[in-house]
Short mmCIF file of C-alpha atoms in Angstrom, two decimals:
data_model
loop_
_atom_site.label_atom_id
_atom_site.label_comp_id
_atom_site.label_asym_id
_atom_site.label_seq_id
_atom_site.Cartn_x
_atom_site.Cartn_y
_atom_site.Cartn_z
CA MET A 1 97.55 132.91 79.57
CA ARG A 2 95.12 131.19 77.22
CA LYS A 3 92.42 130.26 79.06
CA GLY A 4 92.56 126.96 78.65
CA LEU A 5 96.15 127.09 80.60
CA TRP A 6 94.56 128.28 83.50
CA PRO A 7 92.59 125.35 85.37
CA GLY A 8 95.89 123.24 84.76
CA ALA A 9 98.29 125.75 86.00
CA ALA A 10 96.39 126.69 88.79
CA LEU A 11 96.80 122.60 89.94
CA ALA A 12 100.03 122.29 89.33
CA ALA A 13 99.88 125.53 92.11
CA ILE A 14 97.91 123.76 93.66
CA MET A 15 99.73 120.94 93.79
CA LEU A 16 102.92 122.12 94.60
CA GLY A 17 102.28 124.69 97.37
CA ALA A 18 100.98 121.48 99.43
CA ALA A 19 103.66 119.56 98.90
CA MET A 20 105.66 122.44 100.13
CA ILE A 21 102.88 121.91 103.28
CA GLN A 22 104.44 118.63 103.78
CA ALA A 23 108.06 118.93 104.45
CA ARG A 24 107.87 122.41 105.59
CA ALA A 25 105.50 119.97 108.21
CA TYR A 26 108.17 117.52 108.84
CA TRP A 27 111.13 118.54 107.36
CA PRO A 28 114.03 116.94 108.12
CA GLY A 29 111.58 113.39 108.56
CA ILE A 30 109.78 111.43 111.26
CA MET A 31 112.44 109.53 112.52
CA ILE A 32 111.21 105.96 114.15
CA TYR A 33 112.53 103.14 115.36
CA ASP A 34 112.51 101.37 112.12
CA ALA A 35 114.52 104.53 110.81
CA ILE A 36 117.17 104.66 113.20
CA ARG A 37 117.98 101.49 113.09
CA GLN A 38 118.57 101.69 109.30
CA TYR A 39 120.16 104.94 109.20
CA GLY A 40 122.47 103.24 111.54
CA GLN A 41 123.37 100.72 108.62
CA ALA A 42 123.27 103.76 106.27
CA LEU A 43 125.90 105.33 107.98
CA SER A 44 127.89 101.79 108.87
CA GLY A 45 127.70 100.39 104.58
CA HIS A 46 126.95 96.52 107.15
CA PHE A 47 123.60 95.85 106.06
CA ASP A 48 121.19 92.89 107.35
CA ASP A 49 118.21 92.04 105.91
CA TRP A 50 115.90 92.88 109.62
CA HIS A 51 114.89 95.58 106.66
CA PRO A 52 115.07 95.89 103.56
CA PRO A 53 118.86 97.13 102.36
CA ALA A 54 117.71 98.51 99.62
CA PHE A 55 116.37 101.11 101.08
CA GLU A 56 120.11 101.37 103.55
CA TRP A 57 122.26 101.37 99.94
CA LEU A 58 119.90 103.36 98.68
CA TRP A 59 119.68 106.05 102.50
CA ARG A 60 123.81 105.67 101.81
CA ARG A 61 124.10 106.39 98.68
CA LEU A 62 122.74 109.83 99.83
CA LEU A 63 123.84 110.55 102.99
CA PRO A 64 127.07 112.98 100.51
CA ILE A 65 123.46 115.46 99.58
CA ALA A 66 123.23 115.49 103.23
CA SER A 67 122.74 113.82 106.24
CA GLY A 68 119.93 112.61 108.69
CA PRO A 69 116.72 112.06 106.95
CA THR A 70 116.60 115.11 104.95
CA PRO A 71 117.14 113.13 101.49
CA MET A 72 115.17 110.24 101.86
CA LEU A 73 111.76 112.73 102.70
CA VAL A 74 112.46 115.09 99.62
CA LEU A 75 112.62 111.64 97.12
CA GLN A 76 109.50 110.04 99.39
CA ILE A 77 107.87 113.46 98.13
CA LEU A 78 109.03 113.75 95.24
CA LEU A 79 108.17 110.18 93.66
CA TYR A 80 104.56 111.22 95.74
CA TRP A 81 103.89 114.17 93.37
CA SER A 82 105.40 113.10 90.85
CA GLY A 83 103.00 110.11 90.79
CA PHE A 84 99.14 111.54 90.77
CA ALA A 85 101.13 114.27 88.84
CA LEU A 86 101.35 112.37 86.06
CA LEU A 87 97.90 111.16 86.89
CA ALA A 88 96.71 114.70 86.49
CA SER A 89 98.42 115.87 84.14
CA TRP A 90 97.20 112.52 82.32
CA ALA A 91 93.26 113.53 83.00
CA MET A 92 94.13 117.38 81.96
CA ARG A 93 95.45 115.38 79.22
CA GLY A 94 92.01 114.14 78.48
CA ARG A 95 90.41 116.46 78.81
CA ARG A 96 88.14 116.18 82.00
CA PRO A 97 90.25 119.01 84.24
CA TRP A 98 87.74 117.92 87.06
CA LEU A 99 88.97 114.41 87.34
CA ALA A 100 92.26 116.21 87.60
CA PHE A 101 91.32 118.35 89.78
CA GLY A 102 90.18 115.03 92.37
CA ILE A 103 92.74 113.32 91.63
CA ALA A 104 95.05 115.64 93.71
CA ALA A 105 92.78 115.91 96.02
CA CYS A 106 93.30 112.21 96.55
CA ALA A 107 97.03 112.76 97.46
CA THR A 108 95.92 115.32 100.58
CA LEU A 109 93.97 112.31 101.81
CA PRO A 110 94.87 113.08 105.87
CA ILE A 111 97.32 109.85 107.31
CA PRO A 112 98.74 109.21 103.39
CA PHE A 113 99.58 112.91 103.72
CA ALA A 114 100.68 112.81 106.70
CA LEU A 115 102.44 109.20 106.55
CA LEU A 116 105.43 111.03 103.94
CA GLY A 117 106.04 113.27 106.35
CA ALA A 118 108.63 110.14 108.58
CA VAL A 119 111.08 108.29 106.49
CA LEU A 120 109.82 104.76 106.02
CA LYS A 121 109.55 101.48 103.56
CA ASP A 122 105.78 102.04 102.97
CA SER A 123 106.57 105.37 102.09
CA LEU A 124 109.35 105.85 99.60
CA MET A 125 106.97 102.46 98.09
CA ALA A 126 103.74 103.51 98.33
CA GLY A 127 105.70 107.03 96.04
CA LEU A 128 107.70 104.43 93.01
CA LEU A 129 103.90 102.45 92.75
CA LEU A 130 102.28 105.95 92.30
CA THR A 131 104.46 106.61 89.77
CA VAL A 132 104.72 103.88 88.11
CA THR A 133 100.69 104.40 87.98
CA GLY A 134 101.43 107.36 86.38
CA LEU A 135 103.34 106.15 84.28
CA LEU A 136 100.53 103.50 83.20
CA ALA A 137 98.38 105.86 82.31
CA TRP A 138 100.41 107.54 79.94
CA SER A 139 100.81 104.35 78.18
CA GLN A 140 97.75 104.25 78.07
CA SER A 141 97.40 106.10 74.57
CA GLU A 142 97.46 104.79 70.61
CA ASP A 143 100.50 107.44 69.64
CA LYS A 144 103.84 107.90 69.89
CA GLN A 145 103.96 103.43 70.79
CA GLN A 146 107.51 103.46 70.97
CA ALA A 147 108.17 106.26 73.35
CA HIS A 148 105.04 104.76 75.08
CA ASN A 149 107.67 101.36 74.93
CA LEU A 150 109.78 103.17 77.03
CA THR A 151 107.58 104.17 80.00
CA ARG A 152 106.80 101.04 80.20
CA ILE A 153 110.35 99.98 80.31
CA ALA A 154 110.93 102.33 83.28
CA ALA A 155 107.79 101.78 85.04
CA LEU A 156 108.78 97.89 85.27
CA LEU A 157 112.03 99.62 86.98
CA LEU A 158 110.45 100.92 89.74
CA LEU A 159 108.25 98.23 89.93
CA LEU A 160 110.98 96.11 90.45
CA CYS A 161 112.55 99.03 92.41
CA ALA A 162 109.50 99.30 95.27
CA ALA A 163 109.32 95.07 94.96
CA THR A 164 112.86 95.59 97.37
CA LEU A 165 111.87 97.35 99.89
CA ARG A 166 108.44 94.01 101.76
CA PHE A 167 109.03 90.63 100.76
CA ASN A 168 105.46 91.20 100.66
CA ALA A 169 105.07 94.00 97.65
CA PHE A 170 103.97 91.70 95.43
CA PHE A 171 100.30 92.23 95.99
CA ALA A 172 100.93 95.33 94.33
CA GLY A 173 103.29 95.17 92.17
CA LEU A 174 101.96 91.95 90.14
CA PRO A 175 98.82 93.87 88.82
CA LEU A 176 100.02 96.75 87.56
CA ALA A 177 102.36 94.97 86.04
CA LEU A 178 100.46 92.84 84.19
CA ALA A 179 98.78 96.33 83.28
CA LEU A 180 101.93 96.94 81.60
CA MET A 181 102.67 94.21 79.18
CA PRO A 182 101.48 95.27 76.16
CA ALA A 183 97.41 94.27 75.49
CA GLY A 184 97.98 90.56 72.95
CA TRP A 185 100.05 89.34 76.18
CA ARG A 186 96.60 89.16 78.04
CA SER A 187 94.09 88.36 75.06
CA ARG A 188 92.99 84.79 76.38
CA PRO A 189 93.14 83.07 80.17
CA ARG A 190 96.58 80.53 79.18
CA ARG A 191 98.88 83.83 78.26
CA PHE A 192 97.02 85.26 81.27
CA VAL A 193 98.18 83.22 83.90
CA MET A 194 101.65 82.08 82.13
CA VAL A 195 102.42 85.80 81.83
CA ALA A 196 101.26 86.19 84.92
CA LEU A 197 103.78 83.93 86.50
CA ALA A 198 105.98 84.95 85.00
CA LEU A 199 105.81 88.87 86.41
CA LEU A 200 105.58 87.30 89.81
CA ILE A 201 109.15 85.78 89.57
CA PRO A 202 111.12 87.98 88.91
CA LEU A 203 108.60 89.78 91.37
CA LEU A 204 108.52 87.75 93.73
CA LEU A 205 113.17 87.03 94.11
CA ALA A 206 113.88 90.51 94.05
CA PRO A 207 114.54 90.79 97.85
CA PRO A 208 116.39 88.37 98.24
CA PHE A 209 118.32 88.71 95.13
CA VAL A 210 119.40 92.19 96.19
CA ASN A 211 119.77 91.41 99.84
CA ARG A 212 122.52 88.72 98.39
CA ALA A 213 124.09 90.70 96.03
CA LEU A 214 124.51 93.27 98.84
CA ARG A 215 125.80 90.79 101.00
CA ALA A 216 123.50 91.63 104.01
CA GLU A 217 123.36 89.87 107.09
CA ARG A 218 120.74 87.03 107.23
CA SER A 219 118.19 88.46 111.31
CA GLY A 220 116.13 85.95 111.04
CA VAL A 221 113.09 88.07 109.81
CA GLU A 222 111.19 85.55 108.83
CA LEU A 223 110.76 84.08 111.50
CA SER A 224 108.50 86.78 112.84
CA LEU A 225 105.46 85.90 111.28
CA ILE A 226 106.42 81.99 111.69
CA ILE A 227 106.26 82.74 116.04
CA TYR A 228 103.41 84.99 115.61
CA ASP A 229 101.63 82.54 113.77
CA LEU A 230 102.55 79.56 116.27
CA GLY A 231 101.46 82.17 118.69
CA GLY A 232 98.28 82.27 117.78
CA ILE A 233 98.04 78.14 116.72
CA THR A 234 98.77 78.04 120.23
CA ARG A 235 96.44 80.29 121.59
CA TYR A 236 93.68 79.17 119.69
CA SER A 237 94.06 74.67 119.44
CA GLY A 238 95.02 74.96 123.71
CA VAL A 239 97.43 73.41 122.22
CA ASP A 240 101.71 73.56 121.91
CA VAL A 241 102.60 74.08 118.71
CA PHE A 242 106.51 75.21 119.24
CA PRO A 243 109.58 73.54 118.94
CA PRO A 244 111.05 71.98 122.39
CA LEU A 245 112.00 75.64 124.70
CA GLY A 246 112.01 73.68 128.04
CA ILE A 247 108.86 75.94 129.36
CA ALA A 248 107.23 74.03 132.28
CA ASP A 249 103.27 75.07 130.67
CA PRO A 250 104.06 76.36 127.20
CA VAL A 251 100.28 76.97 126.61
CA ALA A 252 99.38 78.93 129.72
CA VAL A 253 102.64 81.46 129.40
CA ASN A 254 101.32 81.21 125.94
CA ALA A 255 97.40 82.47 126.73
CA ARG A 256 99.52 84.96 128.43
CA CYS A 257 101.77 86.93 125.68
CA TYR A 258 99.50 86.18 122.65
CA SER A 259 97.91 89.96 121.39
CA SER A 260 95.52 89.76 118.58
CA VAL A 261 97.26 92.87 117.84
CA ASN A 262 100.84 91.93 117.05
CA TRP A 263 104.29 90.14 117.51
CA ASP A 264 105.63 92.34 120.08
CA PRO A 265 105.53 90.01 123.21
CA TYR A 266 107.99 87.77 121.32
CA ALA A 267 110.65 89.53 119.87
CA TRP A 268 112.95 91.37 122.79
CA TRP A 269 112.33 95.16 122.48
CA GLY A 270 108.75 95.42 124.30
CA PRO A 271 108.41 96.14 127.97
CA ALA A 272 108.23 92.67 129.04
CA PRO A 273 109.43 90.51 126.62
CA CYS A 274 107.59 87.01 126.58
CA PRO A 275 109.49 84.07 127.70
CA ILE A 276 108.53 81.81 124.73
CA GLY A 277 110.88 84.72 122.23
CA PHE A 278 112.42 84.99 119.64
CA ASP A 279 115.71 84.77 120.66
CA LEU A 280 115.08 82.02 122.47
CA ILE A 281 113.12 80.17 119.47
CA ARG A 282 115.82 81.13 117.52
CA ALA A 283 118.69 78.70 119.49
CA ARG A 284 116.07 76.10 119.25
CA LEU A 285 115.93 75.99 115.54
CA LYS A 286 119.71 76.43 115.78
CA ALA A 287 119.86 73.34 117.49
CA SER A 288 117.91 70.94 116.71
CA GLY A 289 118.37 71.35 113.44
CA GLU A 290 114.70 71.31 112.13
CA SER A 291 112.81 73.94 109.61
CA PRO A 292 110.73 76.71 110.78
CA TYR A 293 109.09 76.62 107.19
CA ARG A 294 107.95 72.54 108.90
CA LEU A 295 107.21 73.80 111.77
CA TRP A 296 105.09 75.94 110.47
CA VAL A 297 102.98 74.65 107.75
CA GLN A 298 103.03 71.11 109.96
CA ALA A 299 100.95 73.54 112.86
CA ILE A 300 99.32 74.63 109.68
CA ALA A 301 97.76 71.62 108.89
CA ALA A 302 97.08 70.10 112.39
CA HIS A 303 94.76 72.93 112.94
CA PRO A 304 94.03 75.25 110.51
CA ILE A 305 90.82 76.29 112.27
CA ALA A 306 92.66 77.67 115.42
CA TYR A 307 95.15 79.23 112.45
CA ALA A 308 92.14 80.75 110.87
CA GLU A 309 90.92 81.85 114.45
CA HIS A 310 94.39 83.96 114.36
CA ARG A 311 94.49 85.45 111.14
CA LEU A 312 91.31 86.68 111.61
CA GLY A 313 91.27 87.73 114.51
CA HIS A 314 94.52 89.79 113.81
CA PHE A 315 93.35 91.33 110.18
CA ASN A 316 89.84 92.52 112.50
CA ALA A 317 92.66 94.31 114.53
CA ASN A 318 95.48 94.95 111.80
CA THR A 319 91.92 96.62 109.59
CA HIS A 320 90.43 98.53 112.22
CA PHE A 321 87.22 96.64 111.66
CA LEU A 322 85.61 95.60 114.61
CA ILE A 323 87.06 97.34 116.85
CA ASP A 324 86.81 99.26 120.74
CA HIS A 325 89.72 102.01 119.89
CA ASP A 326 92.90 101.24 118.06
CA ALA A 327 95.67 100.36 120.05
CA GLN A 328 98.41 101.63 117.97
CA ARG A 329 98.21 106.27 117.37
CA ALA A 330 97.87 105.80 113.38
CA ILE A 331 99.66 108.53 112.98
CA PRO A 332 103.94 108.19 114.06
CA ALA A 333 103.87 111.40 116.95
CA GLN A 334 107.39 112.36 116.63
CA SER A 335 111.38 111.31 115.83
CA ASP A 336 112.47 108.50 118.47
CA PRO A 337 114.99 110.08 120.24
CA ASN A 338 117.54 108.82 118.08
CA PRO A 339 122.01 109.92 119.01
CA TRP A 340 122.02 111.92 116.46
CA ASN A 341 119.30 113.65 117.81
CA GLN A 342 117.75 114.25 114.41
CA GLN A 343 114.31 115.47 115.66
CA VAL A 344 110.77 117.65 113.57
CA PRO A 345 110.61 121.21 115.59
CA PRO A 346 107.26 121.77 116.71
CA ASN A 347 105.84 123.77 113.91
CA ARG A 348 102.06 124.94 113.95
CA LEU A 349 102.04 122.97 110.12
CA PHE A 350 102.74 119.80 111.82
CA GLY A 351 100.16 120.33 114.54
CA ILE A 352 97.46 120.86 112.55
CA ILE A 353 97.86 117.82 110.00
CA ASP A 354 98.57 116.03 112.40
CA SER A 355 94.95 116.27 114.49
CA ILE A 356 92.94 116.44 111.44
CA ALA A 357 94.82 113.02 110.35
CA LEU A 358 94.47 111.84 114.12
CA TRP A 359 90.76 112.98 114.72
CA SER A 360 90.68 111.71 110.38
CA ALA A 361 91.87 107.10 111.77
CA THR A 362 88.35 107.96 113.70
CA TRP A 363 86.48 107.93 111.50
CA PRO A 364 86.03 105.13 107.44
CA ILE A 365 88.32 107.39 105.83
CA GLY A 366 90.82 106.71 108.51
CA TRP A 367 90.09 102.33 108.47
CA PRO A 368 91.95 100.42 106.12
CA ILE A 369 88.74 98.21 105.92
CA CYS A 370 87.10 100.45 104.10
CA TRP A 371 89.83 101.24 101.56
CA ILE A 372 90.03 96.90 100.57
CA ALA A 373 85.82 97.44 100.42
CA LEU A 374 86.49 100.89 98.14
CA ALA A 375 88.54 99.00 96.33
CA LEU A 376 87.27 95.93 95.80
CA GLY A 377 83.56 97.53 94.87
CA THR A 378 85.65 99.05 92.08
CA LEU A 379 86.78 96.73 91.40
CA ALA A 380 83.24 95.85 90.59
CA VAL A 381 81.88 98.24 88.06
CA ALA A 382 85.13 98.79 86.45
CA PRO A 383 84.28 96.47 83.18
CA SER A 384 82.33 99.02 82.40
CA LEU A 385 84.54 101.88 82.66
CA PRO A 386 85.90 103.76 79.59
CA SER A 387 89.29 104.29 81.71
CA ARG A 388 89.71 100.13 83.13
CA ARG A 389 92.92 99.91 81.56
CA ILE A 390 93.35 102.12 84.29
CA ILE A 391 91.35 101.48 87.39
CA ILE A 392 90.97 97.88 87.52
CA PRO A 393 94.95 97.75 87.55
CA LEU A 394 94.90 100.32 90.49
CA ALA A 395 91.53 98.37 92.45
CA ALA A 396 93.51 95.23 91.80
CA SER A 397 96.72 95.79 93.12
CA SER A 398 94.80 97.66 95.62
CA ALA A 399 93.46 94.71 96.76
CA ALA A 400 95.21 92.59 97.13
CA TYR A 401 98.39 94.32 99.35
CA GLY A 402 94.73 95.12 101.30
CA LEU A 403 93.51 91.83 101.55
CA GLY A 404 97.53 90.25 101.14
CA TYR A 405 98.24 91.37 105.13
CA LEU A 406 95.67 88.07 106.26
CA LEU A 407 98.30 85.58 105.47
CA VAL A 408 101.62 88.00 105.96
CA SER A 409 100.79 90.75 108.80
CA VAL A 410 102.53 90.41 111.98
CA ALA A 411 101.76 93.98 113.46
CA SER A 412 98.65 96.28 113.28
CA GLU A 413 100.07 99.81 111.57
CA THR A 414 98.37 102.42 109.88
CA ARG A 415 101.35 102.67 107.96
CA TYR A 416 101.27 99.48 106.21
CA HIS A 417 98.01 100.21 104.00
CA LEU A 418 99.44 104.00 102.78
CA TRP A 419 99.56 101.92 99.46
CA THR A 420 95.97 100.47 99.49
CA MET A 421 94.89 103.93 100.70
CA SER A 422 95.77 106.05 97.91
CA ALA A 423 95.34 103.46 95.62
CA ALA A 424 91.81 101.69 96.44
CA ALA A 425 91.18 106.60 96.54
CA ILE A 426 92.68 106.98 92.84
CA ALA A 427 90.75 104.24 91.21
CA ALA A 428 86.89 105.30 92.93
CA VAL A 429 87.56 108.69 91.81
CA ILE A 430 88.28 108.07 88.35
CA ALA A 431 85.75 105.66 88.14
CA ALA A 432 83.07 107.51 89.20
CA ALA A 433 84.47 110.17 86.70
CA ASP A 434 84.15 107.66 84.14
CA MET A 435 79.90 106.46 85.93
CA ALA A 436 79.69 110.82 85.48
CA ILE A 437 79.72 110.55 81.91
CA ALA A 438 78.45 107.03 81.36
CA PRO A 439 76.69 105.23 84.27
CA VAL A 440 76.68 101.78 84.79
CA ALA A 441 74.71 99.68 84.92
CA ARG A 442 72.29 98.89 88.27
CA ARG A 443 73.24 94.59 88.32
CA ARG A 444 77.00 96.17 88.49
CA LEU A 445 76.35 99.63 90.58
CA LEU A 446 74.98 97.66 94.26
CA PRO A 447 77.57 94.63 94.45
CA GLY A 448 79.91 97.87 93.62
CA LEU A 449 78.45 100.10 97.10
CA ALA A 450 77.49 97.30 98.80
CA PRO A 451 80.91 96.32 99.96
CA LEU A 452 81.42 99.63 101.55
CA MET A 453 78.32 100.43 103.11
CA ILE A 454 78.76 96.90 104.80
CA VAL A 455 82.10 97.13 106.49
CA THR A 456 81.13 100.56 107.24
CA VAL A 457 78.16 99.78 109.22
CA LEU A 458 79.70 97.73 110.77
CA GLY A 459 81.87 98.57 111.87
CA CYS A 460 80.12 101.81 113.37
CA ALA A 461 77.40 100.04 115.02
CA TRP A 462 80.39 98.10 116.90
CA ARG A 463 82.03 101.34 118.12
CA ILE A 464 78.42 102.30 119.42
#
């Protein structure tokens, strides 16, 4: 083998080996409650929209290959490593082998590496977005423009697929979609805004369009966010903003139920469901004909400070910022009990990966807030870097998706930040490699380092 081919061959072997270790450790795939519910619908062919029907439809298409979580696990791993392979090969093509190895190292971050072992919409979405990012990188070169146009089209189609997996996926998708557009379309502020709006519409409409096309039953899932926000506003304002529920002293009842960690007390699956619950509120709204969205907006407008306190408190828990300890395990420990007895057999590889991921969750490398801060800092230094056309959209996607949970989150699970972590890591590695050959001005360097330094120091001080 020629000397120049050794780095690429060695990197390919390392990445293939890591993917095989991942698959072996988690075979046939972890199924938590969400996946169990989705698999049941994939088997029956009857979908509702509590979880993305697109995920269930795809799983049903894969059932002839194998039953259980195996085909989805394989698909997630293939997309995940395909994205990293495309990015690493892009770096190799630019004769930057150390950057290629750095990008590959991002794939082995403990928490993302472990989360890929669970069959989740978050894992599949991250795999799709990583592949989109790899295609974006390859579409940036000037030669073979026709081929690059086809690459961009393929990337946009995958981006739309990713958008069907989470209603908030547009936060992550829009920066990448903009970067896939011809440079002339983004050259002026007015054009940029018009193109952004034109791209935002299909990203926003993808979930409801697919849900309708698959004839998914309406579950009222959107009420989870509304109920949680009403509970938060009631908690911090001391004023009952729920619809009339026939409950004595709803403010006091809500105070016992509300948690800044998640909305689960209002759901039906908790060990001690709140009297102010999902089913009761949905029934009252249906009986009265009152719009839940109108009620929601009116409550926010009447009590903006209480709403802000609630949202900031939950975002703090969601991103593991100023907390004493994590309320929930960072990664699934095993499959939940299920009718098909699908379980990951105990094995040494699983134990090692799980231990490393849990250890990392106790340090800044496992705090989502640190990855959001890293993405914001990377954005500050990116404009002057040679690879800015890939760094900026990737860091913007990471930051926008992570910060989006300030408005739309109802739970504090690390898996929600899988994309934020992976995207921020890749963007930062490319930026660092660029800075090694094209140092940035000090006026940009300080804003680049400050966000991560501040949240890390504050987070550590709070825990101490």
